[in-house]
Structure formats: structure tokens, C-alpha cells
Amino acid sequence: MTVSTEFLRDALKADYGITVSAFHRLGGYDSVNYRVDTDSGQLVAKIYPEEASADEVMAEIAIAKKIALKLPDAVQAAVPTLAGGKFSRLTDGRILGVLEFLEGEFIGDGNADEKESFQIGEFLGRIDESLFGFESAALKARAQSWDLRNSFLVKPKLEFIGNGKKRSLARYFLNQFLERLAGWNFKLRRSYIHGDAHGENILRMNDGEFAIIDYGDACHSFLLSEIAIAATYRMFGSRDPIGAAVPAVAGYSSVVPLTEEECDAFFYFVGARLASSVCHSAEAKTEKPHDEYIARSEAGAWELMERLIETGPVDTENRIRTACGHAPRNLDDTALQFNRRSSTTSTALSLQFSRPIHMKSAAFQYMYDISGNAYLDCYNNIPQVGHCHPVVVEAGQRAMSELNTNTRYLNDTFNRYSERLLARFPRELDRVFFVNSGSAATDLALRLGEAFIGSNSVAAMEFGYHGNTRAAIEVSHYKFAGKGGKGTREDVYALPIPDRFKAGIDESETTQIYLEKARDVLEGKGSLTFIAEPIVGCGGQVPLSSGYLEGIYAMVRGAGGITISDEVQTGFGRLGKHFWGFEMHGVVPDIVVLGKPIANGHPMGAVVTSRRIAEAFETGMEFFSSFGGNPVSCSIAEAVLDVLEAEKLPENAEIVGHYLFGRLEELRQRFASIGDVRGGGLFLGVEMVVGGDPQKPATALVGTIKDGLRDSGILVGSDGPSDNVLKIKPPLCFTKQNADRFVENLDSILEKHEQHD
């Protein structure tokens, strides 16, 4: 509700005896504020929001008075009414207060030098120190959503954020804060604080000292909130936000020393403040869409949240600890952890790097090690929608708190997810079996094939990989013919991979030649099951050439066999415009194998097939998977579909993947060591060779690249028969900026390599 200046003019005259010559509207979130010019100077007229009680207004006046006992020039004094009261009532019931006007300049958000940031922190420390011993029942009982103690009240406001990706970012910080607060709740000190020390509430006065205005968010809350909120606004616009926050935190701690627990909580308090801010702004804009004050810091808040995700909590924790005189908590114990692992685990379970990384946490497309290093993840395709995605995490937590059982009972989640998943497939693929991994899915798919055609014979692609069960390894050429492999059954046939780069011919010729090679292998073998990935991942991210699958499917079906598409790596929108890899080849398989990203890393897999194949499996022997299809798994998997849709991640994979492919192609034109760039969406391969020769793999160079990227905070994998292909398959929230960072670092490494070659 607004108020006319004429109405306000009359009220000020009647209640305060103030004659106003001019009104100047000031910013305000919930209250209506004016600077009023009078014959005797300037004052501030504040109309409190409708829900404000007289007790709260009196408490705000009292807290300013308490601060003034030690810092007399730092606060606004209340101007009494003609009757000697602290405020008056308007005829609509709202409270009108008049305050002194302080001459000074707002410090604004961001862009403060270290000295001023330290001084700001020091000033807030003195403010809070002056409130020790203050008591107010009204402020202690205040339950406003801006108070970080009440961040759970903000969560319903997330729905006002229209952009799905931004909504998830804010949800992540709120969830992380609330989850960790459960452990810190009784370790963090509480006190009375100002509660909103942003750059438009702090003034630098003409004498160089600071003053603070607006006690509308004053509350009894976590003491840490004061400096965390203030430091948040010091970080705006900084490339190193934690570096920008450190002086302010150090200044505050020089007056009110922060405890170790408060230092550790700082990152999450800042994140919660940012999330709270954008949620309140989104809600307020529905009522006041053109209010500039409401949206003044929104862009900076979103940018800062992205920066914090890039930085990570571990580095923040250590830097804040150091600033407050505490020792860093997260020291590098990689050697210790390696020795512990080696004493309990076989070396057959390999590590990603020769210099292992001890990971501590992750968020979206970033991972953080124990020392605070943040890594851009260009490699892990299992967290399809992003590491620790809040929607997925919430779904799992809710489901685990309600029901987790096997599929011998009916439950809505199983049915709903089954229907939603099958709706993504061609109509003829209308039956689903759930298991607990992609490997188990392959195993079951092979059993379905055998039951339907009455033959155990299998044809698979050279260098293909389909899982770690015995049956899966028997059809995985990458394993049974690779290092340590011992061959396979006589009725398993490996088909040469149609790799146009290795063949040195165009795609159509590749297809025809390799279809003939396949015909030579399969001639006279009778009915069999054919299994293949649409893009052969372990073969070096090699897309099967155009028309090849169509020809193979016809060949196999013509001999009475069936086809399996292994979508464990290529499915769920990774390829961009094709939700499933088989769609890029214009074919419909008889059976589809799903795993890895189906539940964003939660152990789950599925087999999708037709009714007629499923019925052939119904021989009287029961199929049962203890964990497959349980309500928790299905809830998490359904959340993955929700996020893919809400955040338009397949579309993002198409746009960013196309952009990244183009940038990699530019590098290929410049560097002879890049032999081929291939793949689709965010499932790409870069084959490194010597002098552009397809027959000379540059395996050592790939090792150099991986180590160099790792040292620059970028994770990438490698594969292929000669381990000379960079595998790029990041979470689908990967951005063009991430792509630029990856390419620029790869460019730098290759430039140095060619200079020394």
C-alpha cells in the first residue's frame, strides 16, 4: 500500500508540527521512506509496513539508542511527536516515524579497497559489541524470513524464480545452509544484530567515520550473520570474491573474534544470504515489477553465486580461518588416504591420476579437493544434471524418510516413473525392468535376447564396453581383448568399428566398407543378439558412421536376431537434440540399456523393451532385483527428468556442445597433433596423433594434457585402444564460459608442446 505525499504532509504537520517544503522518495523494501525538506533542515519520514507492530518499532528505536551510547554519531535518533511519543499512527493504521537525516555518502556494494573493507568490518564489530547485554522480547520473537536463522521460510519463495537453472542454484545454497546448520546450530553464538549491513545502509560521514541506518531487519540471530551479510556485498563484482571478503571479516574479527565454527560456516551464510535475496526479489517483483530498489542487487547476487560455486567451500573455509587467526582445517592428507586405500583395496580398482586427488565435495560442474582446489569437471557423465543437484538430493531425502522397499509391493512412485520414462521412447518400446546398475541392465538385456531368439550368440562392436558382470565382460571387446583380457566365448563376435578417421575415407564409404566387414563376420552365424553404443565411448568416442546401424539392424533382424542399444553413456539428453543415441541413427532398437545418469549417480539401471520380448521372458522363473525399482531410486530418477525438463539441459547440451565442437575444430586447424574432433552434444572426443597421422597415436601427449589441465583445475579423461583420445562428457549444466576455459587451457598446453617438440 502506498501513501500520497499530501496525506503524509498533513500527518507530519498534525503529529509532529513539521512543515514540509519538498518530498524525495528513498529506497525501501517493505517500508515507504521519504527525505523531507523543512525550514529547519532535512529529516526522514518512514512509514512502516502494515505488519509492523508497535513493540517492534519501539525495539528498533531502542536498539539504535543502545548503539548510540558507545557510538553516538553512528545512528539516527528518533524525532518525538508533539505529544512526546516515539511514533504516530496514520488513519490507515500504519505507523509513521520520523528520524534524523544523516549527511554522508553511501559506501555502495563492492569496489572497496582493503583498508576501507577492514574499516567497515571493524565498524560492524563495534556495533555488535555495543549490543552485548541488550534485551528485547519483541526482536527475539521476530520471525522474519530475512533473518538467516529462518531461512527455511524462504524456500517456498523459490517458485517465484522463473529460470529453472537459477532456481536450482538458489535452492542449492539454501539446502546446503540448512543441512549444515543442523550440526552448527548450538555452536554458533547468538546476539542482537543490525541484520542488513549492505552498501545502501552504511554511510561514510563527512568526518570519515561510518554510520548505519534502517533497523527494519534488526533481530536476535546468529552473530556471524552480521559480517557474513556485510561481506556478501563487499564481494559484488570481484573476480576473487573471497579475497574481497577477507579484509572485512578480519576487521570484524579484530573487535569480535570469530570462532573456528563461525569461520567454517561463513561460506554457507553468504550463500544463504544471496539465495534469500534473489528469492525475496523474485517474489517482490510479482507485486512491484518496476521497482528498481527491489532489483538493485539481483544481477550481482546471481553472478556472485556462480563465482562461489567456482571457488568452493573448502578454499573459503581456509582463507577465512587464516584471516581470523585460526589454522586451516583442511590440510592435504592425500598420501595418508592413498596408503589407507592401498591397505584395504585391490590395485585393480584404479585411480584417475598418477597423483591422486582427495576430493571432499562437489556442486554442479565443479569438484573440490581437501586442500580447497576447485576443479571444472569435464569428465564425469554420471552426475548428468550436475553434482549434488538440490532437486535430486531433496527427492532422495524425502523418499528415504518415507518408504524404501522392493518391488513386491505396489507404490505410486514406481508406476509414475515407469510411465514418464517410457513416454520418452518410441511407442513399441513399452515395457521396463529396473535394476541397480548399467552392468546389471546389460546382463538382463542379454538374457531377454536369449529368451526371445533362443540363442546365446552375440555380436558386439570392437572396443565396446557394456559393464562389469561376467556376461557383460564377455561381450565387451574393450575388456576381453584388452590388457589382462582372456578372450571370450566362441559365439561372441566382434565387429570392426566403422571409424572414418582411422579408415581415412569419407563417412558414406566407411559405412559401406564396414557393413561388408560385418557381413563377413556374421555370415552363417544364424540368429543372434547385437549390442552397441551409438557412440563407442571406450573405443575413443567414435560415432558409428551414418547408416551403419540401420544396415546392421536390418542384417541382424533378417537372420532372426534382435538389437540392443546401450544408452548408458549417450542417453538422457547428453547428445543434445537426440534424447537417446539411437535417434541420431534413425533406428529403433528392440532393447535399450540404461544406467549411469539415470539417477545422477544413485545406483540404478533399467532395461526398456517391447511387450513381445518381455512376454518371451515370462517362462515361470521370477525375475527379481532386490534394489531395482525401489521407491527411493525411482524418486531420484524422476527428479532427474524434472531437472532435465525444467532447466532445458538437453537444449543446453546441444547449444554448448555445438559451440565447444566449433572451438575444438579451430584448434584442430592449428595443431597437427589433433587428428580428429568427433561426437555430439556434450559427448565429444579429441583424438591426438603424431603429425596428423591416424596410425600414430600420441598417447604420451594425452597424458601431458590431462596432467596440465588438472594443474589448471580442469578434469578430463582419456580412452580409446591406444588411450590417445580426450573424453569430454561433463555434467549437462556445462556453460560456454566453461567451454572457453577448457579450450584456452588446451590451446596453451598444445602451444608449449609444439614449441618444444
Coordinates of N, CA and C in Angstrom, one line a residue, residues 44-249:
V44 N 13.9 12.3 7.9 CA 13.5 11.1 7.1 C 12.1 10.7 7.7
A45 N 11.1 10.6 6.9 CA 9.8 10.1 7.2 C 9.7 8.6 6.8
K46 N 9.4 7.8 7.8 CA 9.3 6.3 7.5 C 8.0 5.8 7.8
I47 N 7.3 5.2 6.8 CA 6.0 4.6 7.0 C 6.3 3.1 7.1
Y48 N 6.1 2.5 8.2 CA 6.4 1.1 8.4 C 5.4 0.2 7.7
P49 N 5.8 -1.1 7.3 CA 4.8 -2.0 6.7 C 3.7 -2.3 7.6
E50 N 2.6 -2.7 7.0 CA 1.3 -2.9 7.7 C 1.5 -3.9 8.9
E51 N 2.4 -5.0 8.7 CA 2.5 -6.0 9.7 C 3.4 -5.6 10.9
A52 N 4.0 -4.4 10.8 CA 4.9 -4.0 11.8 C 4.1 -3.6 13.1
S53 N 4.5 -4.1 14.2 CA 3.8 -3.9 15.5 C 4.5 -2.7 16.2
A54 N 3.7 -2.1 17.1 CA 4.3 -1.0 17.9 C 5.5 -1.5 18.7
D55 N 5.4 -2.7 19.2 CA 6.5 -3.2 20.0 C 7.8 -3.3 19.2
E56 N 7.7 -3.8 17.9 CA 8.8 -3.9 17.1 C 9.4 -2.5 16.7
V57 N 8.6 -1.6 16.5 CA 9.1 -0.2 16.2 C 9.8 0.4 17.4
M58 N 9.2 0.2 18.6 CA 9.9 0.6 19.8 C 11.2 -0.1 20.0
A59 N 11.3 -1.4 19.6 CA 12.5 -2.1 19.8 C 13.6 -1.6 18.8
E60 N 13.2 -1.2 17.6 CA 14.2 -0.7 16.6 C 14.7 0.7 17.2
I61 N 13.9 1.5 17.7 CA 14.3 2.7 18.3 C 15.3 2.5 19.5
A62 N 14.9 1.5 20.3 CA 15.7 1.1 21.5 C 17.1 0.6 21.1
I63 N 17.2 -0.2 20.0 CA 18.5 -0.8 19.6 C 19.4 0.3 19.1
A64 N 18.8 1.3 18.4 CA 19.6 2.4 17.9 C 20.1 3.3 19.1
K65 N 19.3 3.4 20.1 CA 19.6 4.2 21.3 C 20.8 3.5 22.0
K66 N 20.7 2.1 22.1 CA 21.8 1.4 22.7 C 23.1 1.5 22.0
I67 N 23.1 1.5 20.7 CA 24.3 1.7 19.9 C 24.9 3.1 20.2
A68 N 24.0 4.0 20.3 CA 24.4 5.4 20.4 C 25.1 5.7 21.7
L69 N 24.9 4.8 22.7 CA 25.7 5.0 24.0 C 27.2 4.9 23.8
K70 N 27.6 4.1 22.8 CA 29.0 3.9 22.6 C 29.5 4.6 21.3
L71 N 28.5 4.7 20.3 CA 28.8 5.3 19.0 C 27.8 6.3 18.7
P72 N 27.8 7.5 19.3 CA 26.7 8.4 19.3 C 26.5 9.0 17.9
D73 N 27.5 9.0 17.0 CA 27.3 9.6 15.7 C 27.0 8.5 14.6
A74 N 26.8 7.3 15.1 CA 26.7 6.2 14.1 C 25.2 5.8 13.7
V75 N 24.3 6.4 14.4 CA 22.9 6.0 14.2 C 22.0 7.3 14.1
Q76 N 20.8 7.0 13.6 CA 19.7 8.1 13.5 C 18.9 8.1 14.8
A77 N 18.7 9.3 15.3 CA 17.8 9.4 16.5 C 16.4 9.6 16.0
A78 N 15.4 9.1 16.8 CA 14.0 9.3 16.5 C 13.6 10.7 17.0
V79 N 12.8 11.3 16.1 CA 12.2 12.6 16.4 C 10.9 12.4 17.1
P80 N 10.7 13.0 18.3 CA 9.4 12.8 19.0 C 8.3 13.5 18.4
T81 N 7.1 13.0 18.6 CA 5.8 13.7 18.2 C 5.6 14.9 19.1
L82 N 4.6 15.7 18.7 CA 4.2 16.8 19.5 C 3.8 16.4 20.9
A83 N 3.2 15.1 21.0 CA 2.8 14.6 22.3 C 3.9 13.9 23.1
G84 N 5.1 13.9 22.5 CA 6.2 13.2 23.1 C 6.4 11.8 22.9
G85 N 5.6 11.3 21.9 CA 5.7 9.8 21.6 C 6.9 9.6 20.6
K86 N 7.2 8.3 20.4 CA 8.2 7.8 19.6 C 7.8 7.7 18.1
F87 N 6.5 7.6 17.9 CA 5.9 7.5 16.6 C 4.4 7.9 16.6
S88 N 3.8 7.9 15.4 CA 2.4 8.2 15.4 C 1.7 7.2 14.5
R89 N 0.4 7.2 14.5 CA -0.4 6.3 13.7 C -1.1 7.1 12.5
L90 N -1.0 6.5 11.3 CA -1.8 7.1 10.2 C -3.2 6.6 10.3
T91 N -4.1 7.3 9.6 CA -5.5 6.9 9.7 C -5.7 5.5 9.1
D92 N -4.8 5.0 8.3 CA -5.0 3.6 7.7 C -4.4 2.6 8.7
G93 N -3.9 3.0 9.8 CA -3.4 2.0 10.9 C -1.9 1.9 10.8
R94 N -1.2 2.3 9.8 CA 0.2 2.1 9.7 C 0.9 3.1 10.6
I95 N 2.2 2.7 11.0 CA 3.0 3.5 11.9 C 3.9 4.5 11.1
L96 N 3.9 5.7 11.5 CA 4.7 6.7 10.9 C 5.8 7.1 11.9
G97 N 7.1 7.1 11.5 CA 8.1 7.5 12.4 C 9.0 8.6 11.7
V98 N 9.6 9.5 12.4 CA 10.5 10.5 11.9 C 11.8 10.3 12.5
L99 N 12.8 10.3 11.6 CA 14.2 10.1 12.1 C 15.1 11.3 11.6
E100 N 16.2 11.4 12.3 CA 17.2 12.4 11.9 C 17.7 12.0 10.5
F101 N 18.1 13.0 9.7 CA 18.7 12.7 8.4 C 20.3 12.8 8.6
L102 N 21.0 11.8 8.2 CA 22.4 11.8 8.3 C 23.1 12.2 7.0
E103 N 23.9 13.2 7.1 CA 24.7 13.7 5.9 C 25.9 12.8 5.7
G104 N 26.0 12.2 4.5 CA 27.1 11.3 4.2 C 26.9 10.7 2.9
E105 N 27.8 9.8 2.5 CA 27.7 9.1 1.2 C 27.7 7.6 1.5
F106 N 26.7 7.0 0.8 CA 26.6 5.5 1.0 C 27.8 4.8 0.4
I107 N 28.3 3.8 1.1 CA 29.5 3.1 0.6 C 29.3 2.3 -0.6
G108 N 28.0 2.0 -0.9 CA 27.7 1.1 -2.1 C 28.2 -0.3 -1.9
D109 N 27.9 -1.1 -2.9 CA 28.3 -2.5 -2.9 C 29.5 -2.8 -3.7
G110 N 30.4 -3.5 -3.2 CA 31.7 -3.9 -3.9 C 32.6 -2.7 -4.0
N111 N 33.7 -2.9 -4.7 CA 34.7 -1.9 -5.1 C 35.3 -1.2 -4.0
A112 N 35.3 -1.7 -2.8 CA 36.0 -1.1 -1.6 C 37.4 -1.6 -1.6
D113 N 38.4 -0.7 -1.3 CA 39.8 -1.2 -1.2 C 39.9 -2.0 0.2
E114 N 41.1 -2.6 0.3 CA 41.3 -3.4 1.5 C 41.1 -2.6 2.8
K115 N 41.7 -1.4 2.8 CA 41.7 -0.6 4.0 C 40.2 -0.3 4.4
E116 N 39.4 0.2 3.4 CA 38.0 0.5 3.7 C 37.2 -0.7 4.1
S117 N 37.5 -1.8 3.5 CA 36.7 -3.1 3.8 C 37.0 -3.5 5.3
F118 N 38.3 -3.4 5.6 CA 38.7 -3.7 7.0 C 38.0 -2.7 8.0
Q119 N 37.9 -1.4 7.6 CA 37.3 -0.5 8.5 C 35.8 -0.7 8.6
I120 N 35.2 -1.1 7.5 CA 33.7 -1.5 7.5 C 33.5 -2.6 8.5
G121 N 34.3 -3.7 8.4 CA 34.2 -4.8 9.3 C 34.4 -4.4 10.7
E122 N 35.4 -3.6 10.9 CA 35.7 -3.1 12.3 C 34.5 -2.3 12.9
F123 N 33.9 -1.5 12.1 CA 32.8 -0.7 12.5 C 31.6 -1.6 12.9
L124 N 31.3 -2.6 12.1 CA 30.2 -3.5 12.4 C 30.6 -4.3 13.7
G125 N 31.8 -4.6 13.9 CA 32.2 -5.3 15.1 C 31.9 -4.4 16.3
R126 N 32.2 -3.1 16.2 CA 31.9 -2.2 17.3 C 30.4 -2.1 17.5
I127 N 29.6 -2.1 16.4 CA 28.1 -2.0 16.5 C 27.6 -3.2 17.3
D128 N 28.1 -4.4 16.9 CA 27.6 -5.6 17.6 C 28.1 -5.7 19.0
E129 N 29.3 -5.3 19.2 CA 29.9 -5.3 20.6 C 29.1 -4.3 21.5
S130 N 28.6 -3.2 21.0 CA 27.8 -2.3 21.8 C 26.4 -2.9 22.1
L131 N 26.0 -3.9 21.4 CA 24.7 -4.5 21.7 C 24.8 -5.7 22.7
F132 N 26.0 -6.1 23.1 CA 26.1 -7.1 24.1 C 25.4 -6.7 25.4
G133 N 24.5 -7.5 25.9 CA 23.7 -7.2 27.1 C 22.4 -6.6 26.8
F134 N 22.1 -6.2 25.5 CA 20.8 -5.6 25.1 C 19.8 -6.7 25.2
E135 N 18.5 -6.4 25.5 CA 17.5 -7.3 25.5 C 16.2 -6.7 24.9
S136 N 15.5 -7.5 24.1 CA 14.2 -7.0 23.6 C 13.4 -8.3 23.3
A137 N 12.3 -8.4 24.0 CA 11.4 -9.5 23.7 C 10.8 -9.5 22.3
A138 N 10.5 -8.2 21.8 CA 9.9 -8.1 20.5 C 10.9 -8.6 19.4
L139 N 12.2 -8.2 19.5 CA 13.1 -8.6 18.5 C 13.5 -10.1 18.6
K140 N 13.5 -10.6 19.8 CA 13.8 -12.0 20.0 C 12.7 -12.9 19.4
A141 N 11.4 -12.4 19.5 CA 10.3 -13.1 18.9 C 10.1 -12.9 17.4
R142 N 10.8 -11.9 16.9 CA 10.6 -11.6 15.4 C 10.9 -12.8 14.6
A143 N 10.1 -13.2 13.7 CA 10.3 -14.4 12.8 C 10.2 -14.0 11.4
Q144 N 11.2 -13.2 10.9 CA 11.1 -12.7 9.6 C 12.0 -13.5 8.7
S145 N 11.7 -13.7 7.4 CA 12.4 -14.6 6.5 C 13.8 -14.0 6.2
W146 N 14.0 -12.7 6.3 CA 15.3 -12.2 6.0 C 16.4 -12.6 7.0
D147 N 15.9 -13.0 8.2 CA 16.9 -13.5 9.3 C 17.3 -14.9 8.8
L148 N 18.7 -15.0 8.7 CA 19.2 -16.3 8.2 C 18.8 -17.5 9.1
R149 N 18.5 -17.2 10.4 CA 18.1 -18.2 11.3 C 16.8 -18.8 10.8
N150 N 16.0 -18.1 10.0 CA 14.7 -18.5 9.5 C 14.7 -18.8 8.0
S151 N 15.9 -19.2 7.5 CA 16.0 -19.4 6.0 C 15.0 -20.4 5.5
F152 N 14.5 -21.3 6.3 CA 13.5 -22.3 5.9 C 12.3 -21.6 5.4
L153 N 12.0 -20.4 5.9 CA 10.8 -19.6 5.4 C 11.0 -19.1 4.0
V154 N 12.2 -19.1 3.5 CA 12.5 -18.6 2.2 C 12.2 -19.7 1.1
K155 N 12.3 -20.9 1.4 CA 12.3 -22.0 0.4 C 11.0 -21.9 -0.4
P156 N 9.8 -21.6 0.1 CA 8.6 -21.6 -0.7 C 8.7 -20.5 -1.8
K157 N 9.6 -19.5 -1.5 CA 9.7 -18.3 -2.5 C 10.5 -18.7 -3.7
L158 N 11.2 -19.9 -3.6 CA 12.0 -20.3 -4.8 C 11.1 -20.4 -6.1
E159 N 9.9 -20.7 -5.9 CA 9.0 -20.9 -7.0 C 8.7 -19.6 -7.8
F160 N 9.1 -18.5 -7.2 CA 8.9 -17.2 -7.9 C 10.0 -17.0 -8.9
I161 N 11.1 -17.8 -8.8 CA 12.2 -17.7 -9.8 C 11.9 -18.5 -11.0
G162 N 11.7 -17.8 -12.1 CA 11.2 -18.4 -13.3 C 12.2 -19.3 -14.0
N163 N 13.5 -18.9 -14.0 CA 14.5 -19.6 -14.7 C 14.9 -20.9 -13.9
G164 N 14.8 -22.0 -14.5 CA 15.0 -23.3 -13.8 C 16.4 -23.4 -13.2
K165 N 17.4 -23.1 -14.0 CA 18.8 -23.2 -13.6 C 19.1 -22.3 -12.5
K166 N 18.6 -21.0 -12.5 CA 18.8 -20.1 -11.4 C 18.1 -20.6 -10.2
R167 N 16.9 -21.1 -10.4 CA 16.2 -21.6 -9.2 C 17.0 -22.7 -8.5
S168 N 17.6 -23.6 -9.3 CA 18.4 -24.7 -8.7 C 19.6 -24.2 -7.9
L169 N 20.2 -23.1 -8.5 CA 21.4 -22.5 -7.8 C 21.0 -21.9 -6.5
A170 N 19.9 -21.2 -6.4 CA 19.5 -20.7 -5.1 C 19.1 -21.8 -4.2
R171 N 18.4 -22.8 -4.7 CA 18.0 -23.9 -3.9 C 19.2 -24.7 -3.3
Y172 N 20.3 -24.8 -4.1 CA 21.5 -25.4 -3.6 C 22.0 -24.7 -2.4
F173 N 22.1 -23.4 -2.4 CA 22.7 -22.7 -1.3 C 21.8 -22.7 -0.1
L174 N 20.5 -22.6 -0.3 CA 19.6 -22.7 0.9 C 19.7 -24.1 1.5
N175 N 19.7 -25.2 0.7 CA 19.8 -26.5 1.2 C 21.1 -26.8 1.9
Q176 N 22.2 -26.3 1.3 CA 23.5 -26.5 2.0 C 23.5 -25.8 3.3
F177 N 23.0 -24.6 3.4 CA 23.0 -23.9 4.7 C 22.1 -24.6 5.7
L178 N 20.9 -25.0 5.3 CA 20.0 -25.6 6.3 C 20.5 -27.0 6.8
E179 N 21.1 -27.7 5.8 CA 21.7 -29.0 6.2 C 22.8 -28.9 7.2
R180 N 23.7 -28.0 7.0 CA 24.9 -27.8 7.8 C 24.5 -27.1 9.1
L181 N 23.5 -26.3 9.1 CA 23.1 -25.6 10.3 C 22.6 -26.5 11.4
A182 N 22.1 -27.7 11.0 CA 21.7 -28.7 12.0 C 22.8 -29.1 12.8
G183 N 24.0 -29.2 12.3 CA 25.2 -29.5 13.1 C 25.8 -28.4 13.8
W184 N 25.7 -27.1 13.3 CA 26.3 -26.0 13.9 C 25.4 -25.2 14.9
N185 N 24.1 -25.5 14.8 CA 23.1 -24.7 15.5 C 23.5 -24.3 16.9
F186 N 24.0 -25.2 17.7 CA 24.3 -24.9 19.1 C 25.7 -24.5 19.3
K187 N 26.5 -24.4 18.2 CA 27.9 -24.0 18.3 C 28.1 -22.5 17.9
L188 N 27.1 -22.0 17.2 CA 27.2 -20.6 16.7 C 26.6 -19.6 17.7
R189 N 27.3 -18.6 18.0 CA 26.8 -17.6 19.0 C 25.6 -16.8 18.5
R190 N 24.7 -16.4 19.3 CA 23.6 -15.5 19.0 C 23.7 -14.2 19.7
S191 N 23.2 -13.2 19.1 CA 23.2 -11.8 19.7 C 22.2 -11.0 18.9
Y192 N 22.1 -9.7 19.4 CA 21.3 -8.8 18.6 C 22.2 -8.1 17.6
I193 N 21.7 -8.0 16.4 CA 22.5 -7.5 15.3 C 21.6 -6.6 14.4
H194 N 22.3 -5.7 13.6 CA 21.6 -4.9 12.7 C 20.9 -5.7 11.6
G195 N 21.6 -6.7 11.1 CA 21.0 -7.7 10.2 C 20.9 -7.3 8.7
D196 N 21.3 -6.2 8.3 CA 21.2 -5.8 6.9 C 22.2 -4.8 6.5
A197 N 23.5 -5.1 6.8 CA 24.6 -4.1 6.6 C 25.1 -4.1 5.1
H198 N 24.2 -3.8 4.2 CA 24.6 -3.7 2.8 C 25.1 -2.3 2.5
G199 N 25.5 -2.0 1.3 CA 26.1 -0.7 1.0 C 25.2 0.5 0.9
E200 N 23.9 0.3 1.0 CA 23.0 1.4 1.0 C 22.4 1.6 2.4
N201 N 23.0 0.9 3.4 CA 22.6 1.1 4.8 C 23.8 1.6 5.6
I202 N 25.0 1.7 5.0 CA 26.1 2.2 5.7 C 26.6 3.5 5.0
L203 N 26.8 4.5 5.7 CA 27.3 5.8 5.2 C 28.7 6.1 5.7
R204 N 29.5 6.7 4.8 CA 30.7 7.3 5.3 C 30.4 8.8 5.5
M205 N 30.5 9.3 6.7 CA 30.2 10.6 7.1 C 31.3 11.6 6.6
N206 N 31.0 12.9 6.7 CA 31.9 13.9 6.3 C 33.2 13.9 7.1
D207 N 33.2 13.4 8.3 CA 34.4 13.3 9.1 C 35.2 12.0 8.9
G208 N 34.7 11.1 7.9 CA 35.4 9.9 7.6 C 34.9 8.7 8.4
E209 N 34.1 8.9 9.5 CA 33.5 7.8 10.3 C 32.3 7.2 9.6
F210 N 31.9 6.1 10.1 CA 30.7 5.4 9.5 C 29.5 5.6 10.3
A211 N 28.4 5.5 9.7 CA 27.1 5.4 10.3 C 26.2 4.4 9.7
I212 N 25.2 3.9 10.4 CA 24.4 2.8 9.9 C 22.9 3.2 10.0
I213 N 22.1 3.0 9.0 CA 20.7 3.3 9.1 C 19.8 2.1 8.9
D214 N 18.5 2.2 9.1 CA 17.5 1.2 8.8 C 17.6 0.0 9.7
Y215 N 16.8 -0.1 10.8 CA 16.8 -1.2 11.7 C 15.6 -2.1 11.5
G216 N 15.1 -2.1 10.3 CA 13.9 -2.9 10.0 C 14.2 -4.4 10.0
D217 N 15.5 -4.8 9.9 CA 15.9 -6.2 9.9 C 16.6 -6.5 11.2
A218 N 16.7 -5.6 12.1 CA 17.3 -5.9 13.4 C 16.7 -7.1 14.1
C219 N 17.5 -8.0 14.6 CA 16.9 -9.3 15.2 C 17.9 -9.9 16.2
H220 N 17.4 -10.9 16.9 CA 18.3 -11.7 17.7 C 18.6 -12.9 16.9
S221 N 19.8 -13.0 16.4 CA 20.1 -14.1 15.5 C 21.6 -14.5 15.6
F222 N 22.1 -15.3 14.7 CA 23.5 -15.7 14.7 C 24.4 -14.5 14.6
L223 N 25.3 -14.3 15.4 CA 26.2 -13.2 15.4 C 27.0 -13.2 14.1
L224 N 27.3 -14.3 13.5 CA 28.0 -14.4 12.3 C 27.3 -13.8 11.1
S225 N 25.9 -13.7 11.2 CA 25.1 -13.2 10.1 C 25.5 -11.8 9.8
E226 N 25.9 -11.0 10.8 CA 26.2 -9.6 10.6 C 27.3 -9.4 9.6
I227 N 28.5 -10.0 9.9 CA 29.6 -9.8 9.0 C 29.4 -10.6 7.7
A228 N 28.8 -11.7 7.7 CA 28.5 -12.5 6.5 C 27.7 -11.7 5.5
I229 N 26.7 -11.1 6.0 CA 25.8 -10.2 5.2 C 26.6 -9.1 4.6
A230 N 27.3 -8.4 5.5 CA 28.1 -7.2 5.0 C 29.1 -7.6 4.0
A231 N 29.9 -8.7 4.3 CA 30.9 -9.2 3.4 C 30.3 -9.6 2.1
T232 N 29.1 -10.1 2.0 CA 28.5 -10.5 0.8 C 28.5 -9.4 -0.2
Y233 N 28.1 -8.2 0.3 CA 28.1 -7.0 -0.6 C 29.4 -6.5 -0.9
R234 N 30.4 -6.8 -0.1 CA 31.8 -6.4 -0.5 C 32.3 -7.2 -1.6
M235 N 31.7 -8.4 -1.8 CA 32.2 -9.3 -2.8 C 31.7 -9.0 -4.2
F236 N 30.6 -8.2 -4.3 CA 30.0 -8.0 -5.6 C 31.0 -7.5 -6.7
G237 N 31.0 -8.1 -7.8 CA 31.8 -7.6 -8.9 C 33.2 -8.1 -8.9
S238 N 33.6 -8.8 -7.9 CA 35.0 -9.2 -7.7 C 35.3 -10.5 -8.4
R239 N 36.5 -10.6 -9.1 CA 36.9 -11.9 -9.7 C 37.3 -12.9 -8.6
D240 N 37.7 -12.3 -7.5 CA 38.1 -13.2 -6.3 C 37.3 -12.8 -5.1
P241 N 36.0 -13.3 -5.1 CA 35.1 -12.8 -4.1 C 35.6 -13.0 -2.6
I242 N 36.2 -14.2 -2.4 CA 36.6 -14.5 -1.0 C 37.8 -13.5 -0.6
G243 N 38.6 -13.2 -1.6 CA 39.7 -12.2 -1.4 C 39.1 -10.9 -1.0
A244 N 38.0 -10.5 -1.6 CA 37.3 -9.2 -1.4 C 36.7 -9.2 0.0
A245 N 36.3 -10.4 0.5 CA 35.6 -10.5 1.8 C 36.6 -10.5 3.0
V246 N 37.7 -11.1 2.7 CA 38.7 -11.3 3.8 C 39.0 -10.1 4.6
P247 N 39.3 -8.9 4.1 CA 39.6 -7.7 4.9 C 38.4 -7.3 5.8
A248 N 37.2 -7.4 5.3 CA 36.0 -7.1 6.1 C 35.9 -8.0 7.3
V249 N 36.0 -9.3 7.0 CA 35.9 -10.3 8.1 C 37.0 -10.1 9.1

